[in-house]
XYZ file of C-alpha atoms in Angstrom:
681
model
C 29.772 24.494 -10.714
C 31.000 22.120 -13.419
C 34.103 21.302 -11.394
C 32.177 20.684 -8.165
C 31.655 16.975 -7.436
C 28.792 16.137 -5.099
C 28.219 12.721 -3.485
C 24.585 12.019 -2.602
C 24.037 9.047 -0.244
C 20.460 7.836 0.376
C 18.660 4.485 0.332
C 15.572 5.885 -1.450
C 16.114 5.364 -5.172
C 13.470 7.881 -6.237
C 14.958 10.585 -3.998
C 18.429 9.858 -5.385
C 17.435 10.096 -9.040
C 15.246 13.184 -8.584
C 17.742 15.106 -6.485
C 20.601 14.128 -8.820
C 18.771 15.564 -11.820
C 17.868 18.781 -10.018
C 21.429 19.304 -8.770
C 22.862 18.579 -12.221
C 20.579 21.278 -13.631
C 22.239 23.606 -11.119
C 25.574 22.722 -12.749
C 26.980 20.245 -10.230
C 28.533 16.883 -11.085
C 26.569 14.454 -8.924
C 27.546 10.910 -7.871
C 25.094 8.720 -5.931
C 25.347 5.804 -3.514
C 22.606 3.792 -1.763
C 24.701 2.834 1.305
C 27.966 3.401 3.167
C 30.040 0.793 1.311
C 29.121 2.211 -2.087
C 29.737 5.741 -0.787
C 33.355 4.992 0.105
C 33.928 3.411 -3.306
C 32.817 6.716 -4.894
C 35.043 8.698 -2.521
C 38.080 6.640 -3.501
C 37.457 6.944 -7.238
C 36.291 10.573 -7.502
C 37.466 13.938 -6.215
C 34.442 14.784 -4.049
C 34.113 18.242 -2.483
C 30.741 17.891 -0.706
C 28.942 14.779 0.568
C 25.219 14.835 1.419
C 24.384 11.967 3.806
C 21.049 10.591 4.963
C 21.180 9.851 8.703
C 19.039 6.720 8.355
C 20.850 4.223 6.124
C 20.957 0.405 6.060
C 24.057 -1.082 7.679
C 26.383 1.848 8.360
C 24.275 4.911 9.314
C 25.020 8.512 8.354
C 26.750 9.385 11.640
C 29.156 6.439 11.222
C 29.872 7.447 7.610
C 30.488 11.043 8.756
C 33.062 9.882 11.316
C 34.901 7.811 8.709
C 34.872 10.634 6.140
C 36.301 13.106 8.667
C 39.017 10.603 9.483
C 39.961 9.480 5.956
C 38.899 12.500 3.839
C 39.141 15.553 6.130
C 38.858 18.089 3.264
C 35.379 16.902 2.249
C 32.501 18.976 3.630
C 29.478 16.964 4.820
C 25.797 17.946 4.985
C 23.470 15.702 7.022
C 19.988 15.008 5.608
C 17.208 13.242 7.501
C 13.490 12.827 7.740
C 13.707 12.300 11.488
C 15.516 15.448 12.644
C 16.113 15.859 16.349
C 18.155 18.333 18.328
C 20.372 15.472 19.538
C 21.248 14.145 16.090
C 21.776 17.672 14.747
C 24.170 18.591 17.519
C 25.962 15.241 17.270
C 26.500 15.672 13.526
C 27.862 19.205 13.892
C 30.090 18.141 16.794
C 31.600 15.498 14.519
C 32.358 18.057 11.816
C 29.237 18.275 9.622
C 29.013 21.623 7.831
C 25.223 21.796 8.108
C 21.983 19.910 8.617
C 18.792 19.646 6.518
C 15.484 17.929 7.223
C 13.493 16.109 4.539
C 11.687 17.058 2.447
C 14.337 19.667 1.602
C 13.844 22.133 -1.234
C 16.500 21.865 -3.939
C 17.300 25.565 -3.491
C 17.930 24.931 0.227
C 20.228 22.024 -0.630
C 22.091 24.152 -3.181
C 22.389 26.998 -0.673
C 23.887 24.675 1.958
C 26.328 23.290 -0.630
C 27.477 26.825 -1.455
C 27.888 27.647 2.249
C 29.995 24.511 2.733
C 32.161 25.355 -0.310
C 32.622 28.949 0.853
C 33.670 27.674 4.261
C 36.227 25.353 2.646
C 37.495 28.181 0.368
C 37.902 30.465 3.380
C 39.872 27.796 5.182
C 42.010 27.202 2.054
C 42.803 30.925 1.693
C 43.780 31.102 5.343
C 45.881 27.983 4.815
C 47.872 29.608 1.955
C 48.676 32.646 4.075
C 49.592 30.420 6.978
C 51.964 28.334 4.825
C 53.846 31.457 3.710
C 54.155 32.658 7.303
C 55.378 29.314 8.623
C 57.871 28.976 5.765
C 59.574 32.207 6.835
C 59.359 31.184 10.467
C 60.973 27.808 9.704
C 64.003 29.470 8.061
C 64.525 32.070 10.775
C 64.095 29.639 13.633
C 66.405 27.072 11.991
C 69.211 29.610 11.632
C 68.769 30.726 15.219
C 68.819 27.172 16.574
C 71.995 26.333 14.658
C 73.746 29.368 16.102
C 72.481 28.604 19.603
C 73.470 24.927 19.653
C 76.702 24.552 17.733
C 79.078 26.230 20.191
C 77.538 24.777 23.381
C 77.586 21.344 21.775
C 81.379 21.302 21.520
C 81.656 22.164 25.238
C 79.058 19.533 26.097
C 80.984 16.827 24.219
C 84.129 17.439 26.296
C 82.172 17.654 29.543
C 80.351 14.420 28.768
C 83.593 12.487 28.342
C 84.888 13.815 31.658
C 81.739 13.117 33.671
C 80.911 9.735 32.194
C 83.726 7.937 33.988
C 82.881 9.532 37.325
C 79.208 8.640 37.169
C 79.461 5.184 35.585
C 79.269 3.196 38.795
C 76.484 5.262 40.331
C 74.430 4.969 37.186
C 74.129 1.207 37.496
C 72.894 1.613 41.060
C 70.472 4.365 40.130
C 69.067 2.319 37.262
C 68.495 -0.658 39.492
C 66.891 1.467 42.208
C 64.664 3.134 39.610
C 63.735 -0.289 38.263
C 62.863 -1.606 41.714
C 60.734 1.487 42.453
C 59.027 1.251 39.087
C 58.187 -2.421 39.604
C 57.112 -1.659 43.169
C 54.660 0.959 41.902
C 53.338 -1.453 39.271
C 52.832 -4.213 41.847
C 51.136 -1.746 44.225
C 48.844 -0.702 41.393
C 48.129 -4.355 40.542
C 47.132 -5.038 44.153
C 45.058 -1.850 44.332
C 43.184 -2.878 41.217
C 42.467 -6.298 42.662
C 41.155 -4.668 45.849
C 38.880 -2.431 43.772
C 37.713 -5.465 41.745
C 36.651 -7.226 44.950
C 35.187 -4.101 46.567
C 33.036 -3.431 43.479
C 31.189 -6.716 44.120
C 29.456 -5.017 47.076
C 27.934 -2.618 44.555
C 26.754 -5.235 42.097
C 23.119 -4.975 41.087
C 22.417 -8.478 42.396
C 24.361 -8.059 45.673
C 22.657 -9.664 48.664
C 23.612 -10.379 52.273
C 22.497 -13.944 51.577
C 24.009 -14.556 48.142
C 22.848 -17.488 46.092
C 25.296 -19.842 44.453
C 24.393 -18.280 41.134
C 25.292 -14.839 42.540
C 28.638 -16.099 43.770
C 29.349 -17.779 40.459
C 28.618 -14.488 38.675
C 31.001 -12.682 41.065
C 33.650 -15.288 40.338
C 33.226 -14.950 36.587
C 33.435 -11.143 36.875
C 36.740 -11.421 38.752
C 38.150 -13.981 36.326
C 37.337 -11.729 33.395
C 39.406 -8.996 35.023
C 42.370 -11.217 35.984
C 43.017 -14.933 35.784
C 45.044 -14.624 38.993
C 41.805 -14.880 41.003
C 41.306 -18.455 42.238
C 37.950 -18.053 43.950
C 35.638 -15.631 45.758
C 33.914 -15.906 49.112
C 31.468 -13.846 51.174
C 31.751 -13.886 54.985
C 29.136 -12.804 57.466
C 29.847 -10.852 60.642
C 30.797 -14.060 62.506
C 33.467 -15.000 59.995
C 31.479 -17.841 58.405
C 31.937 -18.091 54.666
C 28.261 -18.230 53.640
C 28.924 -17.795 49.933
C 31.673 -19.331 47.801
C 32.559 -19.956 44.163
C 35.800 -21.359 42.832
C 38.010 -24.418 42.719
C 37.532 -25.470 46.362
C 33.776 -25.790 46.966
C 34.334 -27.479 50.342
C 35.421 -24.086 51.710
C 31.797 -22.926 51.776
C 30.655 -22.799 55.389
C 34.208 -22.639 56.780
C 34.801 -20.550 59.902
C 37.521 -17.942 59.314
C 36.990 -16.065 62.562
C 40.281 -17.351 64.010
C 42.340 -16.607 60.915
C 44.929 -13.861 61.353
C 43.840 -11.979 58.252
C 40.225 -11.961 59.428
C 41.095 -10.593 62.874
C 43.439 -7.996 61.442
C 40.876 -6.769 58.930
C 38.188 -6.330 61.581
C 40.469 -4.438 63.962
C 42.378 -2.203 61.559
C 41.259 1.156 60.218
C 41.858 0.302 56.556
C 38.904 -1.405 54.884
C 40.983 -4.069 53.128
C 43.803 -6.475 53.973
C 46.338 -8.383 51.869
C 47.750 -11.421 53.657
C 51.123 -13.134 53.435
C 51.446 -16.387 51.509
C 50.011 -19.228 53.609
C 48.572 -22.721 53.199
C 45.227 -22.353 55.016
C 42.392 -24.851 54.828
C 43.308 -25.929 51.305
C 46.923 -26.830 52.242
C 48.182 -25.023 49.158
C 50.220 -21.824 48.926
C 48.072 -18.767 48.246
C 47.413 -15.311 49.586
C 44.164 -13.584 50.411
C 42.754 -10.161 49.581
C 39.799 -9.326 51.800
C 37.567 -6.236 51.742
C 35.387 -5.054 54.616
C 32.066 -3.258 54.077
C 29.885 -1.896 56.885
C 26.216 -2.614 56.173
C 23.556 -1.630 58.712
C 26.317 -1.171 61.259
C 27.743 -4.662 60.804
C 30.956 -5.653 59.021
C 30.688 -7.999 56.055
C 33.682 -9.318 54.155
C 34.221 -10.217 50.515
C 37.456 -12.161 50.031
C 39.332 -13.743 47.168
C 42.536 -15.721 46.906
C 45.152 -15.182 44.224
C 47.391 -17.731 42.563
C 51.080 -17.003 43.382
C 52.134 -18.584 40.080
C 49.959 -16.148 38.110
C 51.293 -13.306 40.260
C 54.851 -14.435 39.478
C 54.103 -14.418 35.744
C 52.819 -10.859 36.136
C 55.964 -9.865 38.055
C 58.125 -11.486 35.390
C 56.295 -9.635 32.619
C 57.149 -6.238 34.124
C 60.839 -7.050 34.656
C 63.249 -5.264 32.352
C 66.895 -5.783 31.439
C 69.059 -8.853 30.945
C 69.525 -11.289 33.818
C 67.344 -9.275 36.180
C 65.457 -11.388 38.713
C 62.556 -10.022 40.759
C 61.031 -11.493 43.914
C 58.777 -10.466 46.806
C 59.610 -11.190 50.463
C 57.896 -10.326 53.735
C 59.470 -8.685 56.783
C 60.728 -12.039 58.037
C 62.526 -12.652 54.739
C 60.207 -15.413 53.489
C 59.589 -15.527 49.764
C 56.063 -14.505 48.770
C 56.760 -14.545 45.020
C 59.979 -16.008 43.587
C 61.484 -17.544 40.468
C 61.333 -21.350 40.969
C 64.991 -21.511 39.909
C 65.953 -19.061 42.668
C 63.925 -20.425 45.586
C 60.558 -21.722 46.709
C 57.521 -20.048 48.241
C 57.885 -19.396 51.996
C 61.615 -20.191 51.687
C 64.211 -17.897 53.279
C 65.768 -15.087 51.232
C 69.551 -14.632 51.330
C 69.033 -10.906 51.803
C 66.515 -8.972 53.937
C 66.461 -5.197 53.359
C 66.198 -2.752 56.288
C 62.593 -1.880 57.149
C 63.311 1.773 57.984
C 64.580 2.637 54.469
C 61.921 2.798 51.769
C 64.181 1.824 48.865
C 67.833 1.426 48.009
C 70.591 -0.628 46.375
C 73.247 -2.745 48.032
C 76.092 -4.902 46.760
C 76.739 -8.449 48.025
C 79.213 -11.166 47.048
C 78.216 -14.764 46.338
C 80.857 -17.295 45.263
C 83.198 -14.511 44.253
C 80.623 -12.759 42.055
C 79.460 -9.244 42.910
C 75.684 -8.878 42.798
C 73.667 -5.668 42.920
C 70.400 -5.942 44.826
C 67.790 -3.199 44.560
C 64.832 -3.176 46.919
C 61.666 -1.146 47.550
C 59.004 -1.709 50.221
C 55.441 -1.923 48.911
C 52.777 0.436 50.231
C 49.847 -1.952 49.989
C 51.370 -4.780 52.034
C 54.517 -5.197 54.176
C 56.469 -6.899 51.408
C 59.721 -5.839 49.799
C 60.358 -6.069 46.069
C 63.870 -7.482 45.511
C 65.600 -7.003 42.136
C 68.913 -8.879 41.573
C 71.457 -8.201 38.850
C 75.124 -9.309 38.547
C 77.440 -6.304 38.698
C 79.200 -7.117 35.447
C 75.867 -7.230 33.657
C 74.705 -4.007 35.251
C 77.801 -2.094 34.112
C 78.376 -3.914 30.834
C 75.625 -1.983 29.160
C 77.109 1.285 30.365
C 80.552 0.484 28.971
C 79.031 -0.497 25.687
C 76.907 2.638 25.748
C 80.010 4.734 26.289
C 81.682 3.355 23.196
C 78.594 3.819 21.106
C 77.908 7.254 22.536
C 81.403 8.452 21.646
C 80.922 7.343 18.049
C 77.398 8.701 17.893
C 78.355 12.054 19.416
C 81.135 12.480 16.873
C 78.714 11.721 14.039
C 76.096 14.009 15.550
C 78.649 16.791 15.861
C 79.204 16.660 12.101
C 75.520 16.220 11.267
C 73.992 18.463 13.918
C 73.046 21.145 11.438
C 70.930 18.697 9.445
C 69.413 17.268 12.616
C 68.428 20.663 13.986
C 67.010 21.697 10.645
C 64.934 18.533 10.407
C 63.665 18.837 13.983
C 62.853 22.495 13.454
C 60.939 21.615 10.286
C 58.870 19.015 12.088
C 58.136 21.406 14.939
C 56.923 24.094 12.573
C 54.839 21.563 10.615
C 53.176 20.423 13.828
C 52.469 24.019 14.791
C 51.016 24.667 11.353
C 48.824 21.577 11.599
C 47.622 22.625 15.042
C 46.701 26.074 13.711
C 44.725 24.509 10.844
C 42.885 22.189 13.226
C 42.142 25.170 15.449
C 40.467 26.998 12.562
C 38.476 23.877 11.676
C 37.401 23.439 15.287
C 36.359 27.086 15.516
C 34.029 26.640 12.529
C 32.552 23.491 14.043
C 32.036 25.109 17.441
C 30.336 28.059 15.769
C 27.775 25.750 14.149
C 27.432 23.709 17.332
C 26.727 26.808 19.405
C 23.998 27.902 16.983
C 22.319 24.498 17.077
C 22.683 24.286 20.846
C 20.966 27.679 21.242
C 18.134 26.634 18.934
C 17.768 23.307 20.708
C 17.709 24.892 24.137
C 15.167 27.505 23.044
C 12.894 25.004 21.268
C 12.991 22.498 24.113
C 12.315 25.070 26.815
C 9.536 26.887 24.958
C 7.719 23.699 23.914
C 7.908 22.298 27.418
C 6.757 25.509 29.105
C 3.882 26.201 26.712
C 2.594 22.618 26.786
C 2.037 22.790 30.549
C -0.361 25.808 30.610
C -2.110 24.436 27.509
C -2.635 21.133 29.290
C -4.007 22.989 32.339
C -6.421 24.942 30.103
C -7.642 21.747 28.398
C -8.066 19.907 31.707
C -9.883 22.825 33.382
C -12.222 23.364 30.436
C -13.111 19.674 30.756
C -13.956 20.254 34.425
C -16.256 23.155 33.456
C -18.017 20.957 30.885
C -18.583 18.315 33.546
C -19.941 20.941 35.951
C -22.446 22.168 33.338
C -23.430 18.698 32.075
C -26.946 17.895 33.393
C -26.137 14.188 33.441
C -23.739 14.676 36.362
C -26.342 16.678 38.374
C -23.591 18.790 40.010
C -25.494 22.116 40.202
C -22.407 24.314 40.190
C -22.579 27.805 41.659
C -21.246 30.783 39.741
C -18.395 30.873 42.237
C -17.401 27.301 41.289
C -17.289 28.159 37.591
C -15.434 31.443 38.203
C -12.835 29.528 40.213
C -12.160 27.206 37.262
C -12.099 30.166 34.843
C -9.504 31.818 37.075
C -7.344 28.710 36.657
C -7.682 29.022 32.858
C -6.803 32.728 33.024
C -3.715 31.995 35.123
C -2.495 29.367 32.643
C -3.195 31.650 29.667
C -1.302 34.538 31.248
C 1.586 32.180 31.949
C 1.642 31.100 28.274
C 1.554 34.773 27.263
C 4.563 35.424 29.497
C 6.442 32.610 27.760
C 5.648 33.959 24.290
C 6.832 37.395 25.390
C 10.083 35.817 26.502
C 10.317 34.089 23.127
C 9.859 37.380 21.275
C 12.518 38.930 23.492
C 14.963 36.072 22.833
C 18.388 37.369 21.953
C 18.178 40.378 24.242
C 20.082 39.990 27.502
C 17.653 40.622 30.400
C 18.601 40.723 34.027
C 16.503 38.567 36.394
C 13.424 40.366 37.751
C 13.965 39.989 41.479
C 10.822 40.126 43.593
C 9.968 38.790 47.078
C 9.255 35.106 46.603
C 7.563 32.509 48.821
C 9.447 29.318 47.873
C 6.731 27.068 49.313
C 4.060 28.808 47.227
C 6.082 28.541 44.003
C 6.626 24.807 44.604
C 2.889 24.348 45.170
C 2.120 26.254 41.954
C 4.434 23.910 40.028
C 3.146 20.700 41.624
C -0.586 21.397 41.997
C -3.112 20.743 39.308
C -2.162 18.934 36.136
C 1.369 17.885 37.177
C 0.079 16.249 40.383
C -2.682 14.468 38.488
C -0.187 13.311 35.863
C 2.007 11.752 38.559
C -1.021 10.198 40.260
C -1.927 8.417 37.011
C 1.682 7.147 36.824
C 1.384 5.848 40.434
C 3.957 8.369 41.676
C 3.231 9.927 45.075
C 4.330 13.518 45.741
C 5.188 14.192 49.390
C 5.350 17.811 50.575
C 7.513 18.581 53.602
C 7.604 22.367 53.814
C 8.996 24.548 56.565
C 6.097 26.958 57.228
C 8.393 29.548 58.795
C 10.479 30.303 55.706
C 10.998 34.020 55.011
C 10.467 35.443 51.537
C 13.645 35.823 49.462
C 14.438 37.817 46.318
C 14.099 35.602 43.211
C 12.841 35.732 39.632
C 9.498 33.894 39.837
C 9.438 32.603 36.258
C 13.063 31.441 36.253
C 12.892 29.627 39.598
C 9.600 28.005 38.537
C 11.403 26.675 35.445
C 14.157 25.221 37.653
C 11.674 23.504 39.987
C 9.706 22.156 37.022
C 12.867 20.761 35.369
C 13.944 18.957 38.550
C 10.464 17.567 39.289
C 10.066 16.364 35.682
C 13.487 14.704 35.850
C 12.511 13.027 39.124
C 9.353 11.660 37.504
C 11.270 10.425 34.445
C 13.756 8.610 36.703
C 10.979 6.531 38.333
C 9.862 3.386 36.554
C 6.657 2.073 38.078
C 5.364 3.118 41.530
C 7.522 5.576 43.403
C 7.738 8.718 45.522
C 8.973 12.269 44.988
C 9.665 14.176 48.211
C 9.754 17.973 47.982
C 11.043 19.562 51.188
C 12.161 23.012 52.327
C 13.961 24.143 55.462
C 16.093 26.943 56.779
C 19.704 26.382 57.816
C 21.537 29.354 59.304
C 21.236 32.144 56.725
C 20.253 29.909 53.804
C 17.071 28.320 52.510
C 17.396 24.753 51.214
C 14.977 23.169 48.731
C 15.371 19.404 48.256
C 13.713 17.348 45.501
C 14.281 13.649 46.149
C 13.072 10.665 44.113
C 13.079 6.882 44.473
C 14.133 6.329 40.871
C 16.965 4.447 39.229
C 19.725 6.778 40.461
C 23.039 7.463 38.749
C 26.513 5.952 38.678
C 29.550 7.899 39.882
C 30.560 8.541 36.269
C 27.098 9.875 35.380
C 27.068 11.978 38.536
C 30.310 13.717 37.536
C 28.798 14.774 34.170
C 25.193 15.445 35.122
C 25.440 19.254 34.714
C 27.378 19.089 31.426
C 25.417 20.383 28.406
C 23.956 17.620 26.180
C 24.634 14.903 28.767
C 21.506 12.890 29.590
C 20.686 9.546 31.196
C 17.414 9.338 29.291
C 16.834 7.257 26.192
C 17.743 8.692 22.778
C 15.060 11.136 21.651
C 13.649 11.692 25.162
C 15.953 14.439 26.359
C 18.379 17.064 25.067
C 20.625 17.055 28.134
C 20.146 20.815 28.559
C 17.647 20.940 31.442
C 20.093 20.593 34.321
C 22.709 22.763 32.625
C 20.153 25.563 32.163
C 18.875 25.089 35.727
C 22.398 25.369 37.126
C 22.971 28.604 35.195
C 19.701 30.076 36.501
C 20.383 29.124 40.119
C 23.936 30.480 40.037
C 22.711 33.705 38.382
C 20.270 34.081 41.294
C 23.132 33.653 43.777
C 22.406 30.033 44.739
C 23.972 26.607 44.408
C 22.817 23.110 43.396
C 24.129 19.968 45.047
C 23.277 16.462 43.839
C 23.586 13.097 45.545
C 22.696 9.803 43.901
C 23.221 6.067 44.180
C 22.429 3.533 41.490
C 19.170 1.787 42.295
C 18.428 4.072 45.272
C 17.313 7.321 43.650
C 18.670 10.867 43.502
C 18.277 14.089 45.476
C 18.907 17.641 44.248
C 19.360 20.369 46.885
C 19.080 24.033 45.906
C 20.423 26.603 48.380
C 19.707 30.347 48.344
C 20.963 32.977 50.776
C 18.168 34.730 52.646
C 19.951 38.061 52.276
C 21.559 38.622 48.884
C 24.953 40.347 48.817
């Protein structure tokens, strides 16, 4: 204990002093810090084994400190301490490498116990590390000897073969390098153009998109494009007649212009592809530029968002991706007119001295100009019918190879003498990396073990609390109804049958709560689903009716039922499928801000039954949609969801032989469709 240094970080002075004294009585050496900056000063000046961090700290919070400790001091074990414990913060801390988690007020014995667990974990890892070091030391020696034996003899043969082949392949290498360069630049230019198309297309999905955009909207679109690339000159929005009804940029007089007779406009409307990249042209502005236009079908009509790009900016981009000495790159169209060119080589729309064949995707040719041999590599772009032309004088192209040959001969001779040391060094690094990976694997296994425990607790606590609260709420609401029925002031004169009906509702909710507590007591035992004939429509009504429907009515959310009355009964676990329906309906309600609708529909399709729960809420982005079933992923605010509901629901549905499909669009709501086979295999 006397050699164990503890760092206690908390902004409550009384807690710091009290806990420090109690831990020192336990035999620990305790250092304290009121904030993150002071904590790192202590870490630099003292050999700390365990750090106890409060999650809520001024400035840098506990999670941020944890991340920095794990990065700069990976051998220090961390225990998170908070008065505001949540499943989310607990799981996040353990995911980031915390050894454990305590909630204030924590008993000093609990704190000491967690410290001992963290130290034992570190000691276990250290013992494993010593054994691993001995193993990898032997492995390093054996593998090094084997590599030396395997490489020395072949190396001598390789050296002779290299000298023989180098001369034969010298000329082809220059051509191959230039062709590879032209293809590489072609791919980069294609990617640049694709990105610009995506930038323009994304404007259709802007939150403030409108078929009658205001000038402020257009200016925002323009600023968005300029932030992505300064090559964008302007942005315009065209209606179905080709009239530019929205514009922002350097040429405001273009607003209202009719582009219906422009070649790019006609081509875009008639082609299958939803975008078009034009050749360089002068247009209405009488200045060289080229247009990228994107077509979007809205309500059956084509609308176009277009932007023009500055050829000079495009040339600077092309120049930035060029490699090698005296290599010139240019873009020409099928007619041989320059689209992008070095001003010293030619001018825009001028004629190129060389036009590559259209039927060959890429290649290299050699031409002579004024007695000088010039290699020209070319590659046709995929995004637009332009060819990328790369020029390099032949003497420059091969000069590097000759120089490389001389250097390679010297280097190979030196390597031949020093190969043993090189192999040994490389082998040592390889083994060290493998050893480091094994150590990280052990560390990760410990972290995942803690994370899995917390995840199980979080899932259990969330599910049980949610399920028990519902029947309790029904009992409270129904007992209130009975009081109203018996209150003389309301003059309702209830019959015994009326009261018995309400009591039956209370009994049903109580039995449901009892079922949940039984499941809680049986937690940890693997139980197969209890499959019984199930009327899907009836289960949905049980979930929706009563308190849940009244709750939504208060929130101004309308529930629409659209059931297929002819659905056959199917084999399901009633309690599990009720939990799935409740999760999806609750999520639908949470997604709606203000008035809205939740549509619950069922229908039969071939040999399957489909249950759809659709809302008019905020919807999800494509990125959110791809992660929606991942554990701990949630679109709700921090503290309002664990991110386990949909993951658990998916597991239940798949265990019952069904599937879940989700469709969503930002601002337009989401729909979840559950499918079950009528006849189980």
